[in-house]
Each structure stands twice: as C-alpha cells, then as structure tokens.
C-alpha atoms as a printed R data frame, in Angstrom:
    type eleno elety resid chain resno       x       y       z
1   ATOM     1    CA   TRP     A     1  94.504 115.811  73.786
2   ATOM     2    CA   SER     A     2  93.275 115.866  77.368
3   ATOM     3    CA   PHE     A     3  92.686 113.595  80.363
4   ATOM     4    CA   HIS     A     4  89.834 113.948  82.851
5   ATOM     5    CA   LEU     A     5  89.273 112.261  86.229
6   ATOM     6    CA   ARG     A     6  85.695 111.700  87.389
7   ATOM     7    CA   PRO     A     7  85.306 110.294  90.951
8   ATOM     8    CA   LEU     A     8  82.503 107.708  91.017
9   ATOM     9    CA   ASP     A     9  82.767 106.940  94.738
10  ATOM    10    CA   SER     A    10  85.415 106.905  97.463
11  ATOM    11    CA   GLN     A    11  87.122 103.868  95.899
12  ATOM    12    CA   THR     A    12  86.560 104.287  92.153
13  ATOM    13    CA   THR     A    13  87.597 106.859  89.544
14  ATOM    14    CA   ARG     A    14  86.742 107.071  85.857
15  ATOM    15    CA   LEU     A    15  89.579 108.182  83.569
16  ATOM    16    CA   ILE     A    16  88.404 109.864  80.365
17  ATOM    17    CA   GLU     A    17  90.717 110.675  77.460
18  ATOM    18    CA   ARG     A    18  89.665 113.101  74.749
19  ATOM    19    CA   PHE     A    19  91.331 113.883  71.443
20  ATOM    20    CA   HIS     A    20  90.410 116.601  68.964
21  ATOM    21    CA   ALA     A    21  92.073 117.440  65.647
22  ATOM    22    CA   ASP     A    22  91.409 120.145  63.108
23  ATOM    23    CA   TRP     A    23  92.471 120.218  59.459
24  ATOM    24    CA   THR     A    24  91.361 121.561  56.108
25  ATOM    25    CA   PRO     A    25  88.670 119.111  54.955
26  ATOM    26    CA   SER     A    26  89.134 117.068  51.807
27  ATOM    27    CA   THR     A    27  88.044 113.643  50.591
28  ATOM    28    CA   TRP     A    28  91.455 111.990  50.854
29  ATOM    29    CA   ARG     A    29  92.083 113.432  54.328
30  ATOM    30    CA   ALA     A    30  88.706 112.114  55.500
31  ATOM    31    CA   LEU     A    31  89.491 108.648  54.136
32  ATOM    32    CA   LEU     A    32  92.949 108.710  55.692
33  ATOM    33    CA   ALA     A    33  91.502 109.703  59.072
34  ATOM    34    CA   ARG     A    34  88.751 107.059  58.999
35  ATOM    35    CA   LEU     A    35  90.858 104.190  57.688
36  ATOM    36    CA   TRP     A    36  94.227 104.863  59.338
37  ATOM    37    CA   PHE     A    37  94.416 107.492  62.081
38  ATOM    38    CA   GLU     A    38  91.235 106.697  63.982
39  ATOM    39    CA   PRO     A    39  91.751 102.892  64.220
40  ATOM    40    CA   GLY     A    40  95.402 103.383  65.139
41  ATOM    41    CA   ALA     A    41  94.565 106.015  67.739
42  ATOM    42    CA   PHE     A    42  91.838 103.797  69.219
43  ATOM    43    CA   PHE     A    43  94.135 100.827  69.791
44  ATOM    44    CA   MET     A    44  96.970 103.012  71.068
45  ATOM    45    CA   GLN     A    45  94.736 104.930  73.470
46  ATOM    46    CA   ARG     A    46  92.953 101.787  74.652
47  ATOM    47    CA   ARG     A    47  96.252 100.120  75.481
48  ATOM    48    CA   MET     A    48  97.491 103.261  77.230
49  ATOM    49    CA   LEU     A    49  94.337 103.554  79.383
50  ATOM    50    CA   LEU     A    50  94.492  99.887  80.370
51  ATOM    51    CA   GLY     A    51  98.143 100.388  81.312
52  ATOM    52    CA   LEU     A    52  97.286 103.389  83.463
53  ATOM    53    CA   LYS     A    53  94.470 101.414  85.103
54  ATOM    54    CA   GLU     A    54  96.810  98.531  85.914
55  ATOM    55    CA   ARG     A    55  99.541 100.788  87.331
56  ATOM    56    CA   ALA     A    56  97.119 102.835  89.439
57  ATOM    57    CA   GLU     A    57  95.359  99.789  90.876
58  ATOM    58    CA   ARG     A    58  98.658  98.053  91.622
59  ATOM    59    CA   ALA     A    59 100.001 101.143  93.412
60  ATOM    60    CA   TRP     A    60  96.781 101.513  95.403
61  ATOM    61    CA   GLN     A    61  96.795  97.869  96.449
62  ATOM    62    CA   ALA     A    62 100.424  98.121  97.534
63  ATOM    63    CA   LYS     A    63  99.663 101.224  99.565
64  ATOM    64    CA   GLN     A    64  96.672  99.544 101.208
65  ATOM    65    CA   ALA     A    65  98.817  96.528 102.086
66  ATOM    66    CA   ARG     A    66 101.510  98.741 103.632
67  ATOM    67    CA   HIS     A    67  98.949 100.527 105.749
68  ATOM    68    CA   ALA     A    68  96.816  97.536 106.666
69  ATOM    69    CA   GLU     A    69  97.847  98.348 110.197
70  ATOM    70    CA   THR     A    70  97.455 102.009 111.126
71  ATOM    71    CA   SER     A    71 100.931 103.457 111.339
72  ATOM    72    CA   LEU     A    72 101.996 105.741 114.168
73  ATOM    73    CA   LEU     A    73 103.045 108.299 111.565
74  ATOM    74    CA   ASP     A    74  99.444 108.524 110.325
75  ATOM    75    CA   THR     A    75  98.365 109.348 113.869
76  ATOM    76    CA   VAL     A    76 101.120 111.897 114.468
77  ATOM    77    CA   MET     A    77 100.873 113.683 111.099
78  ATOM    78    CA   PRO     A    78  97.768 112.841 109.066
79  ATOM    79    CA   ASP     A    79  97.946 116.128 107.125
80  ATOM    80    CA   TYR     A    80 101.025 117.057 105.102
81  ATOM    81    CA   GLU     A    81 102.078 118.525 101.752
82  ATOM    82    CA   PHE     A    82 105.518 117.009 101.186
83  ATOM    83    CA   SER     A    83 106.645 113.428 101.725
84  ATOM    84    CA   ASP     A    84 108.989 110.698 100.586
85  ATOM    85    CA   SER     A    85 109.701 107.119 101.584
86  ATOM    86    CA   ALA     A    86 112.227 104.400 100.869
87  ATOM    87    CA   SER     A    87 112.460 100.740 101.861
88  ATOM    88    CA   GLU     A    88 115.098  98.034 102.075
89  ATOM    89    CA   THR     A    89 114.857  94.274 102.472
90  ATOM    90    CA   ILE     A    90 117.451  92.892 104.877
91  ATOM    91    CA   ASP     A    91 118.530  89.261 105.118
92  ATOM    92    CA   ALA     A    92 118.635  89.279 108.900
93  ATOM    93    CA   PRO     A    93 116.155  88.704 111.746
94  ATOM    94    CA   LEU     A    94 114.279  91.646 113.190
95  ATOM    95    CA   GLU     A    95 116.250  91.715 116.452
96  ATOM    96    CA   THR     A    96 119.519  91.973 114.534
97  ATOM    97    CA   VAL     A    97 118.163  94.853 112.454
98  ATOM    98    CA   VAL     A    98 117.117  96.670 115.634
99  ATOM    99    CA   GLN     A    99 120.637  96.200 116.987
100 ATOM   100    CA   ALA     A   100 122.130  97.553 113.745
101 ATOM   101    CA   ILE     A   101 119.927 100.649 113.918
102 ATOM   102    CA   HIS     A   102 121.048 101.419 117.472
103 ATOM   103    CA   GLU     A   103 124.717 100.928 116.542
104 ATOM   104    CA   LEU     A   104 124.606 103.037 113.372
105 ATOM   105    CA   SER     A   105 126.772 106.173 113.445
106 ATOM   106    CA   SER     A   106 127.561 109.045 111.098
107 ATOM   107    CA   ASP     A   107 130.727 107.184 110.015
108 ATOM   108    CA   ASP     A   108 128.429 104.621 108.364
109 ATOM   109    CA   ARG     A   109 126.850 107.402 106.290
110 ATOM   110    CA   PRO     A   110 129.637 109.511 104.740
111 ATOM   111    CA   LEU     A   111 127.397 111.062 102.071
112 ATOM   112    CA   THR     A   112 124.805 112.161 104.632
113 ATOM   113    CA   GLN     A   113 127.541 113.548 106.858
114 ATOM   114    CA   THR     A   114 128.987 115.548 103.961
115 ATOM   115    CA   LEU     A   115 125.562 116.886 102.962
116 ATOM   116    CA   GLY     A   116 124.894 117.839 106.577
117 ATOM   117    CA   ASP     A   117 128.212 119.667 106.813
118 ATOM   118    CA   LEU     A   118 127.447 121.594 103.621
119 ATOM   119    CA   ARG     A   119 123.894 122.343 104.769
120 ATOM   120    CA   ASN     A   120 125.176 123.758 108.065
121 ATOM   121    CA   LEU     A   121 128.216 125.563 106.637
122 ATOM   122    CA   PRO     A   122 126.801 129.083 107.266
123 ATOM   123    CA   LEU     A   123 126.139 128.235 110.912
124 ATOM   124    CA   ARG     A   124 129.537 126.546 111.223
125 ATOM   125    CA   LEU     A   125 131.284 129.685 109.908
126 ATOM   126    CA   SER     A   126 129.367 131.815 112.403
127 ATOM   127    CA   GLY     A   127 130.394 129.510 115.246
128 ATOM   128    CA   ASN     A   128 126.822 128.479 116.082
129 ATOM   129    CA   HIS     A   129 127.057 124.843 114.971
130 ATOM   130    CA   HIS     A   130 129.061 121.912 116.265
131 ATOM   131    CA   SER     A   131 130.602 119.074 114.274
132 ATOM   132    CA   GLN     A   132 128.583 115.910 113.814
133 ATOM   133    CA   SER     A   133 129.197 113.303 116.483
134 ATOM   134    CA   THR     A   134 130.385 109.793 115.723
135 ATOM   135    CA   ASP     A   135 128.222 108.401 118.535
136 ATOM   136    CA   PRO     A   136 125.300 106.105 117.615
137 ATOM   137    CA   PHE     A   137 122.802 107.861 115.351
138 ATOM   138    CA   LEU     A   138 119.689 107.612 117.546
139 ATOM   139    CA   SER     A   139 121.437 108.664 120.750
140 ATOM   140    CA   VAL     A   140 122.752 111.781 118.992
141 ATOM   141    CA   LEU     A   141 119.509 112.590 117.216
142 ATOM   142    CA   LEU     A   142 117.279 112.199 120.260
143 ATOM   143    CA   GLY     A   143 119.761 113.121 122.983
144 ATOM   144    CA   ALA     A   144 119.230 115.735 125.643
145 ATOM   145    CA   GLY     A   145 119.310 119.297 124.370
146 ATOM   146    CA   ARG     A   146 118.428 118.359 120.800
147 ATOM   147    CA   SER     A   147 115.571 119.938 118.839
148 ATOM   148    CA   THR     A   148 114.419 116.539 117.575
149 ATOM   149    CA   VAL     A   149 111.976 114.706 119.829
150 ATOM   150    CA   THR     A   150 110.451 111.234 119.931
151 ATOM   151    CA   LEU     A   151 106.778 111.635 118.997
152 ATOM   152    CA   ALA     A   152 105.573 108.026 119.135
153 ATOM   153    CA   GLU     A   153 107.088 104.580 119.497
154 ATOM   154    CA   SER     A   154 106.030 100.974 119.176
155 ATOM   155    CA   PRO     A   155 109.043  98.918 120.295
156 ATOM   156    CA   ARG     A   156 110.613  96.857 117.499
157 ATOM   157    CA   ARG     A   157 107.948  98.059 115.077
158 ATOM   158    CA   GLU     A   158 107.934 101.835 114.527
159 ATOM   159    CA   LEU     A   159 109.672 104.942 115.821
160 ATOM   160    CA   VAL     A   160 108.426 108.426 114.923
161 ATOM   161    CA   PHE     A   161 110.496 111.505 115.689
162 ATOM   162    CA   GLY     A   162 110.117 115.068 114.541
163 ATOM   163    CA   ALA     A   163 111.174 118.679 114.604
164 ATOM   164    CA   VAL     A   164 109.679 122.119 114.078
165 ATOM   165    CA   GLY     A   165 111.300 125.166 112.551
166 ATOM   166    CA   LYS     A   166 111.768 127.291 109.476
167 ATOM   167    CA   LEU     A   167 112.908 124.230 107.586
168 ATOM   168    CA   HIS     A   168 112.912 126.100 104.279
169 ATOM   169    CA   ASP     A   169 115.643 128.489 105.432
170 ATOM   170    CA   LEU     A   170 119.061 127.767 103.908
171 ATOM   171    CA   ILE     A   171 120.940 129.812 106.526
172 ATOM   172    CA   ASP     A   172 119.267 129.035 109.838
173 ATOM   173    CA   GLN     A   173 116.269 126.742 110.238
174 ATOM   174    CA   GLU     A   174 115.562 128.220 113.696
175 ATOM   175    CA   LEU     A   175 114.569 124.852 115.145
176 ATOM   176    CA   VAL     A   176 112.051 125.214 117.947
177 ATOM   177    CA   PRO     A   177 112.615 123.185 121.139
178 ATOM   178    CA   ILE     A   178 109.751 120.686 121.317
179 ATOM   179    CA   ARG     A   179 109.552 118.382 124.331
180 ATOM   180    CA   SER     A   180 106.510 116.210 123.647
181 ATOM   181    CA   LEU     A   181 103.951 115.032 121.096
182 ATOM   182    CA   GLU     A   182 101.402 117.397 122.623
183 ATOM   183    CA   GLU     A   183 103.668 120.400 122.049
184 ATOM   184    CA   PHE     A   184 104.387 119.204 118.495
185 ATOM   185    CA   ILE     A   185 100.680 118.932 117.644
186 ATOM   186    CA   ALA     A   186  99.774 122.229 119.326
187 ATOM   187    CA   PHE     A   187 102.516 124.256 117.626
188 ATOM   188    CA   ASN     A   188 100.915 126.454 114.966
189 ATOM   189    CA   ARG     A   189 103.192 129.433 114.375
190 ATOM   190    CA   PRO     A   190 103.032 130.819 110.785
191 ATOM   191    CA   ASN     A   191 106.081 130.671 108.499
192 ATOM   192    CA   HIS     A   192 107.207 127.407 110.115
193 ATOM   193    CA   GLU     A   193 107.016 123.755 109.115
194 ATOM   194    CA   LYS     A   194 106.611 120.529 111.056
195 ATOM   195    CA   LEU     A   195 108.688 117.497 110.099
196 ATOM   196    CA   ALA     A   196 107.845 113.937 111.169
197 ATOM   197    CA   ILE     A   197 110.028 110.948 110.301
198 ATOM   198    CA   ALA     A   198 109.045 107.310 110.797
199 ATOM   199    CA   LEU     A   199 111.387 104.345 110.934
200 ATOM   200    CA   ARG     A   200 109.257 101.220 110.457
201 ATOM   201    CA   ILE     A   201 110.387  97.582 110.763
202 ATOM   202    CA   THR     A   202 108.436  94.520 109.626
203 ATOM   203    CA   ALA     A   203 109.429  90.864 109.896
204 ATOM   204    CA   GLU     A   204 108.702  89.014 106.633
205 ATOM   205    CA   ASN     A   205 109.409  85.259 106.667
206 ATOM   206    CA   ASP     A   206 113.197  84.875 106.759
207 ATOM   207    CA   HIS     A   207 114.046  88.553 106.265
208 ATOM   208    CA   THR     A   208 113.152  92.002 107.586
209 ATOM   209    CA   ARG     A   209 111.671  94.981 105.781
210 ATOM   210    CA   ILE     A   210 112.699  98.440 106.949
211 ATOM   211    CA   THR     A   211 111.010 101.615 105.742
212 ATOM   212    CA   LEU     A   212 111.973 105.237 106.249
213 ATOM   213    CA   GLU     A   213 109.247 107.806 105.597
214 ATOM   214    CA   HIS     A   214 109.151 111.533 106.243
215 ATOM   215    CA   ARG     A   215 106.368 114.095 106.013
216 ATOM   216    CA   THR     A   216 106.435 117.886 106.173
217 ATOM   217    CA   HIS     A   217 103.473 120.113 106.944
218 ATOM   218    CA   ALA     A   218 103.657 123.864 106.262
219 ATOM   219    CA   LEU     A   219 101.873 125.983 108.872
220 ATOM   220    CA   SER     A   220 100.971 128.829 106.503
221 ATOM   221    CA   ALA     A   221 100.597 129.499 102.795
222 ATOM   222    CA   GLU     A   222 103.817 131.523 102.836
223 ATOM   223    CA   ALA     A   223 105.715 128.682 104.491
224 ATOM   224    CA   GLY     A   224 104.289 126.287 101.907
225 ATOM   225    CA   ARG     A   225 105.547 128.416  99.017
226 ATOM   226    CA   LYS     A   226 108.999 128.791 100.556
227 ATOM   227    CA   PHE     A   227 109.313 125.099 101.340
228 ATOM   228    CA   ALA     A   228 108.141 124.142  97.837
229 ATOM   229    CA   THR     A   229 111.068 126.116  96.409
230 ATOM   230    CA   TYR     A   230 113.482 124.579  98.930
231 ATOM   231    CA   TRP     A   231 112.048 121.109  98.153
232 ATOM   232    CA   LEU     A   232 113.117 121.321  94.503
233 ATOM   233    CA   GLY     A   233 116.761 121.076  95.475
234 ATOM   234    CA   ALA     A   234 116.497 119.287  98.809
235 ATOM   235    CA   ARG     A   235 114.369 116.346  97.682
236 ATOM   236    CA   PRO     A   236 116.914 114.605  95.378
237 ATOM   237    CA   LEU     A   237 119.632 114.960  98.022
238 ATOM   238    CA   GLY     A   238 117.241 113.757 100.697
239 ATOM   239    CA   LEU     A   239 116.425 110.624  98.716
240 ATOM   240    CA   LEU     A   240 120.137 109.866  98.350
241 ATOM   241    CA   ALA     A   241 120.570 110.273 102.103
242 ATOM   242    CA   MET     A   242 117.591 108.017 102.839
243 ATOM   243    CA   HIS     A   243 118.905 105.232 100.616
244 ATOM   244    CA   GLU     A   244 122.384 105.551 102.138
245 ATOM   245    CA   PHE     A   245 120.859 105.320 105.623
246 ATOM   246    CA   LEU     A   246 118.915 102.154 104.803
247 ATOM   247    CA   SER     A   247 121.849 100.596 102.948
248 ATOM   248    CA   ALA     A   248 124.100 101.244 105.949
249 ATOM   249    CA   ILE     A   249 121.632  99.465 108.240
250 ATOM   250    CA   LYS     A   250 121.438  96.563 105.788
251 ATOM   251    CA   ARG     A   251 125.228  96.201 105.632
252 ATOM   252    CA   ARG     A   252 125.630  96.345 109.393
253 ATOM   253    CA   ALA     A   253 122.733  93.954 110.135
254 ATOM   254    CA   GLU     A   254 123.812  91.375 107.566
255 ATOM   255    CA   SER     A   255 127.402  91.545 108.829
256 ATOM   256    CA   LEU     A   256 126.137  90.709 112.336
257 ATOM   257    CA   THR     A   257 124.630  87.450 111.088
C-alpha cells in the first residue's frame, strides 16, 4: 500500500494510491476478492482520497488567506527548517491588545518562567545567568545588552525579533550579540542557528486576532542534525509556552475592557 505525489504545476498536485496483494490463487479466493475486497477497498480508498483532498485544500486556502499580505517574517527569514505557530482570538480592540502586550511580564507566564529557569539551570549554577526579571516582557527581551534584537516592525501590526547562537546546546547556547537586521542576515557561521519570532496582530470585526510564529534556520548540516535532536524535546514545551503567552495576553486584554 503506497501513496505517490505527482506535481502537475505550481498550484496542483495529483495524489496516487496503489495497493498490491499476493495470495495463493484459488477459485473461491478470486471470487471473494472480486465480489467483496475490491469493491470495499474502492469505496474506502475513494472516500479517504477525497478526505485528504478536502483537508489539503482547506489548509492551503487558510494559509493563503493568512499570508494575503506579505508578512515581515517572510522578508526576514524566508528560508527555514523548523517552525511553529499559534493564534488566539481576543474579545478586545486592537489598541487594548497592544497595551496588554506591552504590560505583560514573566509573572503572567509562570509555566514559561519555570521552563526558562530549568533550561538555564546549568548557567545559573555556574553563576553566568541572572534571574528572570518581572519587568514588562518586551522591555526585558529587547532591552539594552540583550542578545535578542528587533529585526522588523510594523506598528500595531507585526513585530519580528530574533537571536543567533548554538540554540541546540543544552548547556550554553552561546548567543551572539546581533545589533541589526543586516548583521542578522549576514551572519553565516557554521554550527549555529538563527531564530526569528513574529508577533502579529490583526483586527477582525469586533475582536482581535494575535498570532505568534517562530522559525529556525540551521547554518550548516551539522547544526541541522543537532537542532533536529533538540527539537524533539523542545517543541512540545515550546508549544505549551506559546499558548500560555497568548492566553496571558488574552486574559490581560479582556480584563482591561
């Protein structure tokens, strides 16, 4: 039983399913196959293929709708190997959501704070890491002396920030000081990865849609292999942190209304 994808053009793909069976031939087995197995398999496979077609086309249409406007993240990091995104609908006007984002602190995200403390435990024990601040999230993340830098910004629409380092390393990620988008794009040292994170806000009728998306690009084959191993454990925890982040913004914004 196999599936094959045949690109027809840049927008269309043919999905082919093939099924082969082998058995000791006999008259009753041939009758059973022709009268029972083959019709049943046909209807089952037809329904499955139509279901796959519907799901794929729906996902593609949703992706096209989300990117109807070129996002800043696409400009900053068009090439990447690892990514995730999460969204939240907030019953509050866009301006209130922006205010909530700027007021958000680590106290609003206890799970993320705990995961961060565990992630940085080796550095903390060596005395090379400071406790997380309770100041507003963005001011801490993008403050002076930090290794995270603003890469692109469209006020009240999208903010993209990023970092560079050995992000796969469990002990010390060796974050590289990056001061501008130009330095971020030009950086190409092997065994490192680039991380870009976009916070996107869209006003939709009487509510606001907020999306958090991150992309990671490995700068060498070795870095890609190391990050792929790291990703197996980091991705589930990262998704939990993303949803906690968005939920915290939702709670704060809706409480302000």
